Amino acid sequence: MSVSQKHPFHLVDPSPWPLLGSLGALASTIGGVMYMHSFMGGGTLLCLGLGMILYTMFVWWRDVIRESTYEGHHTFVVQLGLRYGMILFIVSEVMFSLAFLWASPHSSLAPTVEIGAIRPPKGISVLDPWGIPFLNTLIPPSSGAAVTWAHHAILTGSKRQAVYALIATIFMAPVFTGFQGIEYIEAPFTISDGIYGSTSFLATGFHGFHVIIGTIFLIICGIRQYLGHFTPKHHFGFEAAAFYRHFVDVVWPFLFVSIYWWGGN
């Protein structure tokens, strides 16, 4: 913090990245619509927009890491504000997930005549909840334990142990995603098979997307931990990734009950 600065807050310097990210979002949205309606150049515009968004993410987060690690702008007060922001973001994700978690029980409590007034709908063969779904249910607790191990290692200053714990956490994600992919390939129904197919694929698909995002988050944290960016008193970047990972891990058992166990009965 500057000697002349009389407060603990970080006044962010002007940055071009919000404008670039907004243009990327606009280009990807318009390009996506054009591509889905088979307009010429739609795919190119979509790829350009996504590229702009990815580049914005890289350079913007690079600046945040520099500000927090090398320039010392992330004081205790700033870190506290970031924690509150991350918690509020996860609360919004919880609300988002509740909609999908409730969709399956809601449609099964009073099935409409369009699906035969029965649940599962007539003609739909459901997945066995005690196969791959149950196997995948064993992975989130292990993943949560590994990321907690990494957190404790950072708090005690055990750099190498934290790296090993993060590697273990990251390793479980492709295993989980691989099992989910096998399930999608072998599923006896598709996303277009009525309310059962749409709720099943959307709920588990969005969860899988969150798993991928959380894994990228942890990979970056693993690299930063290896480079020595985190200290026992200054490691919010890892805490944010751990919060997100715990959220993703906690959601899956509810999905198992809602989609696989309840949905198959």
PDB file of C-alpha atoms in Angstrom:
ATOM      1  CA  MET A   1       0.000   0.000   0.000  1.00  0.00           C
ATOM      2  CA  SER A   2       1.230   3.485  -0.858  1.00  0.00           C
ATOM      3  CA  VAL A   3       2.619   5.582   1.992  1.00  0.00           C
ATOM      4  CA  SER A   4       0.299   8.459   1.009  1.00  0.00           C
ATOM      5  CA  GLN A   5      -2.805   6.259   0.982  1.00  0.00           C
ATOM      6  CA  LYS A   6      -4.909   6.788   4.104  1.00  0.00           C
ATOM      7  CA  HIS A   7      -7.288   3.851   3.701  1.00  0.00           C
ATOM      8  CA  PRO A   8      -6.959   0.042   3.283  1.00  0.00           C
ATOM      9  CA  PHE A   9      -9.070  -0.199   0.119  1.00  0.00           C
ATOM     10  CA  HIS A  10      -7.807  -0.873  -3.397  1.00  0.00           C
ATOM     11  CA  LEU A  11      -8.688   1.793  -5.956  1.00  0.00           C
ATOM     12  CA  VAL A  12      -8.397  -0.132  -9.207  1.00  0.00           C
ATOM     13  CA  ASP A  13      -6.579   1.523 -12.110  1.00  0.00           C
ATOM     14  CA  PRO A  14      -8.484   2.126 -15.364  1.00  0.00           C
ATOM     15  CA  SER A  15      -8.529  -1.062 -17.454  1.00  0.00           C
ATOM     16  CA  PRO A  16      -9.559  -1.903 -21.046  1.00  0.00           C
ATOM     17  CA  TRP A  17     -10.578  -5.469 -20.147  1.00  0.00           C
ATOM     18  CA  PRO A  18     -14.241  -4.802 -19.194  1.00  0.00           C
ATOM     19  CA  LEU A  19     -14.822  -3.199 -22.603  1.00  0.00           C
ATOM     20  CA  LEU A  20     -13.040  -6.012 -24.435  1.00  0.00           C
ATOM     21  CA  GLY A  21     -14.970  -8.642 -22.469  1.00  0.00           C
ATOM     22  CA  SER A  22     -18.275  -6.923 -23.247  1.00  0.00           C
ATOM     23  CA  LEU A  23     -17.468  -6.843 -26.970  1.00  0.00           C
ATOM     24  CA  GLY A  24     -16.521 -10.524 -26.796  1.00  0.00           C
ATOM     25  CA  ALA A  25     -19.827 -11.387 -25.101  1.00  0.00           C
ATOM     26  CA  LEU A  26     -21.735  -9.417 -27.752  1.00  0.00           C
ATOM     27  CA  ALA A  27     -19.850 -11.084 -30.608  1.00  0.00           C
ATOM     28  CA  SER A  28     -20.294 -14.580 -29.183  1.00  0.00           C
ATOM     29  CA  THR A  29     -24.028 -14.041 -28.596  1.00  0.00           C
ATOM     30  CA  ILE A  30     -24.695 -12.715 -32.086  1.00  0.00           C
ATOM     31  CA  GLY A  31     -22.370 -15.314 -33.619  1.00  0.00           C
ATOM     32  CA  GLY A  32     -24.074 -18.122 -31.700  1.00  0.00           C
ATOM     33  CA  VAL A  33     -27.517 -17.083 -32.926  1.00  0.00           C
ATOM     34  CA  MET A  34     -26.232 -16.740 -36.490  1.00  0.00           C
ATOM     35  CA  TYR A  35     -24.534 -20.142 -36.319  1.00  0.00           C
ATOM     36  CA  MET A  36     -27.663 -21.881 -34.979  1.00  0.00           C
ATOM     37  CA  HIS A  37     -29.699 -20.353 -37.813  1.00  0.00           C
ATOM     38  CA  SER A  38     -27.112 -21.295 -40.448  1.00  0.00           C
ATOM     39  CA  PHE A  39     -26.131 -17.739 -41.366  1.00  0.00           C
ATOM     40  CA  MET A  40     -22.839 -17.351 -43.196  1.00  0.00           C
ATOM     41  CA  GLY A  41     -20.007 -16.260 -40.903  1.00  0.00           C
ATOM     42  CA  GLY A  42     -21.885 -17.166 -37.728  1.00  0.00           C
ATOM     43  CA  GLY A  43     -19.350 -19.786 -36.645  1.00  0.00           C
ATOM     44  CA  THR A  44     -16.441 -17.428 -37.306  1.00  0.00           C
ATOM     45  CA  LEU A  45     -18.041 -14.628 -35.263  1.00  0.00           C
ATOM     46  CA  LEU A  46     -18.819 -17.078 -32.445  1.00  0.00           C
ATOM     47  CA  CYS A  47     -15.220 -18.304 -32.314  1.00  0.00           C
ATOM     48  CA  LEU A  48     -13.950 -14.718 -32.408  1.00  0.00           C
ATOM     49  CA  GLY A  49     -16.195 -13.734 -29.510  1.00  0.00           C
ATOM     50  CA  LEU A  50     -15.223 -16.748 -27.419  1.00  0.00           C
ATOM     51  CA  GLY A  51     -11.555 -16.030 -28.142  1.00  0.00           C
ATOM     52  CA  MET A  52     -11.987 -12.449 -26.947  1.00  0.00           C
ATOM     53  CA  ILE A  53     -13.666 -13.658 -23.753  1.00  0.00           C
ATOM     54  CA  LEU A  54     -10.920 -16.193 -23.024  1.00  0.00           C
ATOM     55  CA  TYR A  55      -8.215 -13.607 -23.672  1.00  0.00           C
ATOM     56  CA  THR A  56     -10.001 -11.123 -21.397  1.00  0.00           C
ATOM     57  CA  MET A  57     -10.199 -13.739 -18.641  1.00  0.00           C
ATOM     58  CA  PHE A  58      -6.481 -14.443 -18.937  1.00  0.00           C
ATOM     59  CA  VAL A  59      -5.207 -10.860 -18.932  1.00  0.00           C
ATOM     60  CA  TRP A  60      -7.720  -9.595 -16.350  1.00  0.00           C
ATOM     61  CA  TRP A  61      -6.909 -12.360 -13.860  1.00  0.00           C
ATOM     62  CA  ARG A  62      -3.215 -11.867 -14.628  1.00  0.00           C
ATOM     63  CA  ASP A  63      -3.610  -8.247 -13.504  1.00  0.00           C
ATOM     64  CA  VAL A  64      -5.481  -9.306 -10.345  1.00  0.00           C
ATOM     65  CA  ILE A  65      -2.722 -11.794  -9.454  1.00  0.00           C
ATOM     66  CA  ARG A  66      -0.084  -9.118  -9.992  1.00  0.00           C
ATOM     67  CA  GLU A  67      -2.001  -6.607  -7.866  1.00  0.00           C
ATOM     68  CA  SER A  68      -2.466  -9.056  -5.016  1.00  0.00           C
ATOM     69  CA  THR A  69       0.858 -10.898  -5.070  1.00  0.00           C
ATOM     70  CA  TYR A  70       3.511  -8.421  -6.176  1.00  0.00           C
ATOM     71  CA  GLU A  71       1.972  -4.991  -5.616  1.00  0.00           C
ATOM     72  CA  GLY A  72       0.390  -5.743  -2.228  1.00  0.00           C
ATOM     73  CA  HIS A  73      -2.963  -4.090  -2.928  1.00  0.00           C
ATOM     74  CA  HIS A  74      -5.042  -6.906  -1.436  1.00  0.00           C
ATOM     75  CA  THR A  75      -5.059  -5.870   2.202  1.00  0.00           C
ATOM     76  CA  PHE A  76      -7.061  -7.686   4.887  1.00  0.00           C
ATOM     77  CA  VAL A  77     -10.077  -5.445   4.194  1.00  0.00           C
ATOM     78  CA  VAL A  78      -9.870  -6.090   0.443  1.00  0.00           C
ATOM     79  CA  GLN A  79      -9.618  -9.845   1.004  1.00  0.00           C
ATOM     80  CA  LEU A  80     -12.645  -9.706   3.311  1.00  0.00           C
ATOM     81  CA  GLY A  81     -14.661  -7.972   0.601  1.00  0.00           C
ATOM     82  CA  LEU A  82     -13.574 -10.565  -1.943  1.00  0.00           C
ATOM     83  CA  ARG A  83     -14.657 -13.363   0.402  1.00  0.00           C
ATOM     84  CA  TYR A  84     -18.093 -11.804   0.798  1.00  0.00           C
ATOM     85  CA  GLY A  85     -18.305 -11.457  -2.981  1.00  0.00           C
ATOM     86  CA  MET A  86     -17.417 -15.116  -3.516  1.00  0.00           C
ATOM     87  CA  ILE A  87     -19.941 -16.224  -0.905  1.00  0.00           C
ATOM     88  CA  LEU A  88     -22.691 -14.178  -2.573  1.00  0.00           C
ATOM     89  CA  PHE A  89     -21.733 -15.654  -5.950  1.00  0.00           C
ATOM     90  CA  ILE A  90     -22.030 -19.183  -4.547  1.00  0.00           C
ATOM     91  CA  VAL A  91     -25.405 -18.300  -2.997  1.00  0.00           C
ATOM     92  CA  SER A  92     -26.593 -17.277  -6.471  1.00  0.00           C
ATOM     93  CA  GLU A  93     -25.304 -20.604  -7.811  1.00  0.00           C
ATOM     94  CA  VAL A  94     -27.234 -22.413  -5.070  1.00  0.00           C
ATOM     95  CA  MET A  95     -30.439 -20.686  -6.180  1.00  0.00           C
ATOM     96  CA  PHE A  96     -29.651 -21.647  -9.776  1.00  0.00           C
ATOM     97  CA  SER A  97     -29.116 -25.287  -8.772  1.00  0.00           C
ATOM     98  CA  LEU A  98     -32.313 -25.441  -6.703  1.00  0.00           C
ATOM     99  CA  ALA A  99     -34.356 -24.831  -9.849  1.00  0.00           C
ATOM    100  CA  PHE A 100     -32.918 -27.944 -11.504  1.00  0.00           C
ATOM    101  CA  LEU A 101     -33.033 -29.980  -8.293  1.00  0.00           C
ATOM    102  CA  TRP A 102     -36.757 -29.241  -7.906  1.00  0.00           C
ATOM    103  CA  ALA A 103     -37.683 -29.787 -11.570  1.00  0.00           C
ATOM    104  CA  SER A 104     -37.538 -33.585 -11.383  1.00  0.00           C
ATOM    105  CA  PRO A 105     -39.517 -34.072  -8.130  1.00  0.00           C
ATOM    106  CA  HIS A 106     -42.039 -31.443  -9.240  1.00  0.00           C
ATOM    107  CA  SER A 107     -42.765 -33.262 -12.499  1.00  0.00           C
ATOM    108  CA  SER A 108     -42.996 -36.604 -10.702  1.00  0.00           C
ATOM    109  CA  LEU A 109     -45.389 -35.492  -7.940  1.00  0.00           C
ATOM    110  CA  ALA A 110     -48.153 -34.695 -10.446  1.00  0.00           C
ATOM    111  CA  PRO A 111     -47.226 -36.164 -13.858  1.00  0.00           C
ATOM    112  CA  THR A 112     -49.318 -34.716 -16.678  1.00  0.00           C
ATOM    113  CA  VAL A 113     -51.353 -36.669 -19.215  1.00  0.00           C
ATOM    114  CA  GLU A 114     -48.826 -35.722 -21.917  1.00  0.00           C
ATOM    115  CA  ILE A 115     -46.311 -38.111 -20.347  1.00  0.00           C
ATOM    116  CA  GLY A 116     -48.893 -40.808 -19.595  1.00  0.00           C
ATOM    117  CA  ALA A 117     -49.720 -39.520 -16.090  1.00  0.00           C
ATOM    118  CA  ILE A 118     -46.942 -41.718 -14.743  1.00  0.00           C
ATOM    119  CA  ARG A 119     -43.378 -41.175 -13.633  1.00  0.00           C
ATOM    120  CA  PRO A 120     -41.052 -42.093 -15.266  1.00  0.00           C
ATOM    121  CA  PRO A 121     -42.918 -41.277 -18.510  1.00  0.00           C
ATOM    122  CA  LYS A 122     -44.292 -44.180 -20.469  1.00  0.00           C
ATOM    123  CA  GLY A 123     -41.678 -45.696 -22.781  1.00  0.00           C
ATOM    124  CA  ILE A 124     -38.678 -44.275 -20.902  1.00  0.00           C
ATOM    125  CA  SER A 125     -36.103 -46.709 -19.515  1.00  0.00           C
ATOM    126  CA  VAL A 126     -34.395 -45.108 -16.544  1.00  0.00           C
ATOM    127  CA  LEU A 127     -30.792 -45.412 -15.380  1.00  0.00           C
ATOM    128  CA  ASP A 128     -29.855 -47.650 -12.479  1.00  0.00           C
ATOM    129  CA  PRO A 129     -28.985 -45.243  -9.641  1.00  0.00           C
ATOM    130  CA  TRP A 130     -26.723 -47.825  -7.996  1.00  0.00           C
ATOM    131  CA  GLY A 131     -24.408 -48.126 -10.981  1.00  0.00           C
ATOM    132  CA  ILE A 132     -22.270 -45.285 -12.314  1.00  0.00           C
ATOM    133  CA  PRO A 133     -24.340 -42.579 -10.517  1.00  0.00           C
ATOM    134  CA  PHE A 134     -23.609 -44.127  -7.109  1.00  0.00           C
ATOM    135  CA  LEU A 135     -19.957 -44.614  -8.026  1.00  0.00           C
ATOM    136  CA  ASN A 136     -19.746 -40.929  -8.920  1.00  0.00           C
ATOM    137  CA  THR A 137     -21.347 -40.094  -5.568  1.00  0.00           C
ATOM    138  CA  LEU A 138     -18.261 -41.487  -3.818  1.00  0.00           C
ATOM    139  CA  ILE A 139     -15.902 -39.074  -5.603  1.00  0.00           C
ATOM    140  CA  PRO A 140     -17.126 -35.661  -4.258  1.00  0.00           C
ATOM    141  CA  PRO A 141     -16.405 -36.490  -0.568  1.00  0.00           C
ATOM    142  CA  SER A 142     -12.911 -37.650  -1.541  1.00  0.00           C
ATOM    143  CA  SER A 143     -12.395 -34.500  -3.605  1.00  0.00           C
ATOM    144  CA  GLY A 144     -13.583 -32.314  -0.733  1.00  0.00           C
ATOM    145  CA  ALA A 145     -11.231 -34.071   1.673  1.00  0.00           C
ATOM    146  CA  ALA A 146      -8.278 -33.551  -0.686  1.00  0.00           C
ATOM    147  CA  VAL A 147      -8.937 -29.837  -1.170  1.00  0.00           C
ATOM    148  CA  THR A 148      -9.300 -29.436   2.613  1.00  0.00           C
ATOM    149  CA  TRP A 149      -5.944 -31.197   2.990  1.00  0.00           C
ATOM    150  CA  ALA A 150      -4.457 -28.670   0.565  1.00  0.00           C
ATOM    151  CA  HIS A 151      -5.947 -25.786   2.556  1.00  0.00           C
ATOM    152  CA  HIS A 152      -4.458 -27.031   5.820  1.00  0.00           C
ATOM    153  CA  ALA A 153      -1.093 -27.541   4.104  1.00  0.00           C
ATOM    154  CA  ILE A 154      -1.117 -23.918   2.917  1.00  0.00           C
ATOM    155  CA  LEU A 155      -2.036 -22.709   6.418  1.00  0.00           C
ATOM    156  CA  THR A 156       0.927 -24.597   7.872  1.00  0.00           C
ATOM    157  CA  GLY A 157       3.315 -23.441   5.155  1.00  0.00           C
ATOM    158  CA  SER A 158       3.794 -26.932   3.656  1.00  0.00           C
ATOM    159  CA  LYS A 159       4.244 -25.910   0.018  1.00  0.00           C
ATOM    160  CA  ARG A 160       5.031 -29.346  -1.421  1.00  0.00           C
ATOM    161  CA  GLN A 161       2.241 -31.071   0.509  1.00  0.00           C
ATOM    162  CA  ALA A 162      -0.261 -28.491  -0.746  1.00  0.00           C
ATOM    163  CA  VAL A 163       0.819 -29.141  -4.337  1.00  0.00           C
ATOM    164  CA  TYR A 164       0.383 -32.898  -3.877  1.00  0.00           C
ATOM    165  CA  ALA A 165      -3.076 -32.386  -2.357  1.00  0.00           C
ATOM    166  CA  LEU A 166      -4.119 -30.172  -5.259  1.00  0.00           C
ATOM    167  CA  ILE A 167      -2.880 -32.759  -7.758  1.00  0.00           C
ATOM    168  CA  ALA A 168      -5.008 -35.382  -5.984  1.00  0.00           C
ATOM    169  CA  THR A 169      -8.037 -33.089  -6.091  1.00  0.00           C
ATOM    170  CA  ILE A 170      -7.552 -32.260  -9.765  1.00  0.00           C
ATOM    171  CA  PHE A 171      -7.075 -35.943 -10.666  1.00  0.00           C
ATOM    172  CA  MET A 172     -10.551 -36.845  -9.388  1.00  0.00           C
ATOM    173  CA  ALA A 173     -12.303 -34.399 -11.710  1.00  0.00           C
ATOM    174  CA  PRO A 174     -11.531 -36.142 -15.038  1.00  0.00           C
ATOM    175  CA  VAL A 175     -12.469 -39.460 -13.412  1.00  0.00           C
ATOM    176  CA  PHE A 176     -15.854 -38.031 -12.422  1.00  0.00           C
ATOM    177  CA  THR A 177     -16.350 -36.389 -15.828  1.00  0.00           C
ATOM    178  CA  GLY A 178     -15.301 -39.577 -17.618  1.00  0.00           C
ATOM    179  CA  PHE A 179     -17.902 -41.647 -15.764  1.00  0.00           C
ATOM    180  CA  GLN A 180     -20.498 -38.994 -16.556  1.00  0.00           C
ATOM    181  CA  GLY A 181     -19.567 -39.163 -20.239  1.00  0.00           C
ATOM    182  CA  ILE A 182     -19.928 -42.946 -20.253  1.00  0.00           C
ATOM    183  CA  GLU A 183     -23.343 -42.558 -18.666  1.00  0.00           C
ATOM    184  CA  TYR A 184     -24.420 -40.088 -21.356  1.00  0.00           C
ATOM    185  CA  ILE A 185     -23.253 -42.408 -24.129  1.00  0.00           C
ATOM    186  CA  GLU A 186     -25.028 -45.449 -22.682  1.00  0.00           C
ATOM    187  CA  ALA A 187     -28.197 -43.659 -21.503  1.00  0.00           C
ATOM    188  CA  PRO A 188     -31.363 -45.238 -22.983  1.00  0.00           C
ATOM    189  CA  PHE A 189     -32.909 -41.777 -23.472  1.00  0.00           C
ATOM    190  CA  THR A 190     -31.848 -38.384 -24.847  1.00  0.00           C
ATOM    191  CA  ILE A 191     -32.304 -34.749 -23.823  1.00  0.00           C
ATOM    192  CA  SER A 192     -35.253 -34.490 -26.237  1.00  0.00           C
ATOM    193  CA  ASP A 193     -37.204 -37.320 -24.561  1.00  0.00           C
ATOM    194  CA  GLY A 194     -39.686 -35.147 -22.729  1.00  0.00           C
ATOM    195  CA  ILE A 195     -39.482 -33.743 -19.226  1.00  0.00           C
ATOM    196  CA  TYR A 196     -37.491 -36.704 -17.915  1.00  0.00           C
ATOM    197  CA  GLY A 197     -34.711 -36.441 -20.481  1.00  0.00           C
ATOM    198  CA  SER A 198     -34.490 -32.646 -20.373  1.00  0.00           C
ATOM    199  CA  THR A 199     -34.310 -32.389 -16.567  1.00  0.00           C
ATOM    200  CA  SER A 200     -31.801 -35.246 -16.305  1.00  0.00           C
ATOM    201  CA  PHE A 201     -29.393 -33.975 -18.938  1.00  0.00           C
ATOM    202  CA  LEU A 202     -29.689 -30.286 -18.011  1.00  0.00           C
ATOM    203  CA  ALA A 203     -29.165 -30.827 -14.286  1.00  0.00           C
ATOM    204  CA  THR A 204     -26.241 -33.229 -14.609  1.00  0.00           C
ATOM    205  CA  GLY A 205     -24.815 -31.336 -17.589  1.00  0.00           C
ATOM    206  CA  PHE A 206     -24.706 -28.024 -15.748  1.00  0.00           C
ATOM    207  CA  HIS A 207     -23.115 -29.761 -12.787  1.00  0.00           C
ATOM    208  CA  GLY A 208     -20.508 -31.273 -15.086  1.00  0.00           C
ATOM    209  CA  PHE A 209     -19.823 -27.813 -16.521  1.00  0.00           C
ATOM    210  CA  HIS A 210     -19.258 -26.512 -12.993  1.00  0.00           C
ATOM    211  CA  VAL A 211     -16.889 -29.404 -12.316  1.00  0.00           C
ATOM    212  CA  ILE A 212     -14.808 -28.428 -15.365  1.00  0.00           C
ATOM    213  CA  ILE A 213     -14.727 -24.736 -14.350  1.00  0.00           C
ATOM    214  CA  GLY A 214     -13.774 -25.648 -10.785  1.00  0.00           C
ATOM    215  CA  THR A 215     -11.017 -27.932 -12.035  1.00  0.00           C
ATOM    216  CA  ILE A 216      -9.505 -25.167 -14.187  1.00  0.00           C
ATOM    217  CA  PHE A 217      -9.717 -22.920 -11.122  1.00  0.00           C
ATOM    218  CA  LEU A 218      -7.774 -25.471  -9.052  1.00  0.00           C
ATOM    219  CA  ILE A 219      -5.192 -26.077 -11.799  1.00  0.00           C
ATOM    220  CA  ILE A 220      -4.377 -22.356 -11.772  1.00  0.00           C
ATOM    221  CA  CYS A 221      -4.170 -22.474  -7.975  1.00  0.00           C
ATOM    222  CA  GLY A 222      -1.823 -25.456  -8.197  1.00  0.00           C
ATOM    223  CA  ILE A 223       0.479 -23.534 -10.548  1.00  0.00           C
ATOM    224  CA  ARG A 224       0.373 -20.493  -8.271  1.00  0.00           C
ATOM    225  CA  GLN A 225       1.110 -22.630  -5.226  1.00  0.00           C
ATOM    226  CA  TYR A 226       4.105 -24.157  -7.023  1.00  0.00           C
ATOM    227  CA  LEU A 227       5.349 -20.646  -7.869  1.00  0.00           C
ATOM    228  CA  GLY A 228       5.020 -19.603  -4.227  1.00  0.00           C
ATOM    229  CA  HIS A 229       2.178 -17.098  -4.597  1.00  0.00           C
ATOM    230  CA  PHE A 230       0.262 -18.322  -1.546  1.00  0.00           C
ATOM    231  CA  THR A 231       1.234 -17.752   2.082  1.00  0.00           C
ATOM    232  CA  PRO A 232      -0.522 -18.848   5.286  1.00  0.00           C
ATOM    233  CA  LYS A 233      -2.053 -15.354   5.639  1.00  0.00           C
ATOM    234  CA  HIS A 234      -2.546 -14.447   1.979  1.00  0.00           C
ATOM    235  CA  HIS A 235      -4.206 -17.116  -0.153  1.00  0.00           C
ATOM    236  CA  PHE A 236      -7.679 -15.914  -1.033  1.00  0.00           C
ATOM    237  CA  GLY A 237      -7.306 -17.186  -4.617  1.00  0.00           C
ATOM    238  CA  PHE A 238      -7.115 -20.715  -3.273  1.00  0.00           C
ATOM    239  CA  GLU A 239      -9.927 -20.128  -0.774  1.00  0.00           C
ATOM    240  CA  ALA A 240     -12.219 -18.996  -3.591  1.00  0.00           C
ATOM    241  CA  ALA A 241     -11.408 -22.170  -5.553  1.00  0.00           C
ATOM    242  CA  ALA A 242     -11.976 -24.292  -2.431  1.00  0.00           C
ATOM    243  CA  PHE A 243     -15.344 -22.624  -1.746  1.00  0.00           C
ATOM    244  CA  TYR A 244     -16.398 -23.311  -5.324  1.00  0.00           C
ATOM    245  CA  ARG A 245     -15.189 -26.898  -5.203  1.00  0.00           C
ATOM    246  CA  HIS A 246     -17.056 -27.613  -1.972  1.00  0.00           C
ATOM    247  CA  PHE A 247     -20.213 -26.146  -3.487  1.00  0.00           C
ATOM    248  CA  VAL A 248     -19.923 -28.398  -6.552  1.00  0.00           C
ATOM    249  CA  ASP A 249     -19.225 -31.442  -4.371  1.00  0.00           C
ATOM    250  CA  VAL A 250     -22.208 -30.766  -2.099  1.00  0.00           C
ATOM    251  CA  VAL A 251     -24.644 -30.361  -5.000  1.00  0.00           C
ATOM    252  CA  TRP A 252     -24.011 -33.829  -6.442  1.00  0.00           C
ATOM    253  CA  PRO A 253     -25.608 -35.921  -3.622  1.00  0.00           C
ATOM    254  CA  PHE A 254     -28.766 -33.821  -4.004  1.00  0.00           C
ATOM    255  CA  LEU A 255     -28.667 -34.447  -7.759  1.00  0.00           C
ATOM    256  CA  PHE A 256     -28.274 -38.159  -7.080  1.00  0.00           C
ATOM    257  CA  VAL A 257     -31.397 -38.193  -4.922  1.00  0.00           C
ATOM    258  CA  SER A 258     -33.429 -35.875  -7.162  1.00  0.00           C
ATOM    259  CA  ILE A 259     -32.522 -37.168 -10.621  1.00  0.00           C
ATOM    260  CA  TYR A 260     -31.424 -40.775 -10.191  1.00  0.00           C
ATOM    261  CA  TRP A 261     -33.102 -42.155  -7.070  1.00  0.00           C
ATOM    262  CA  TRP A 262     -36.367 -40.176  -7.026  1.00  0.00           C
ATOM    263  CA  GLY A 263     -36.492 -39.789 -10.789  1.00  0.00           C
ATOM    264  CA  GLY A 264     -36.202 -43.534 -11.339  1.00  0.00           C
ATOM    265  CA  ASN A 265     -39.009 -44.449  -8.930  1.00  0.00           C
TER     266      ASN A 265
END
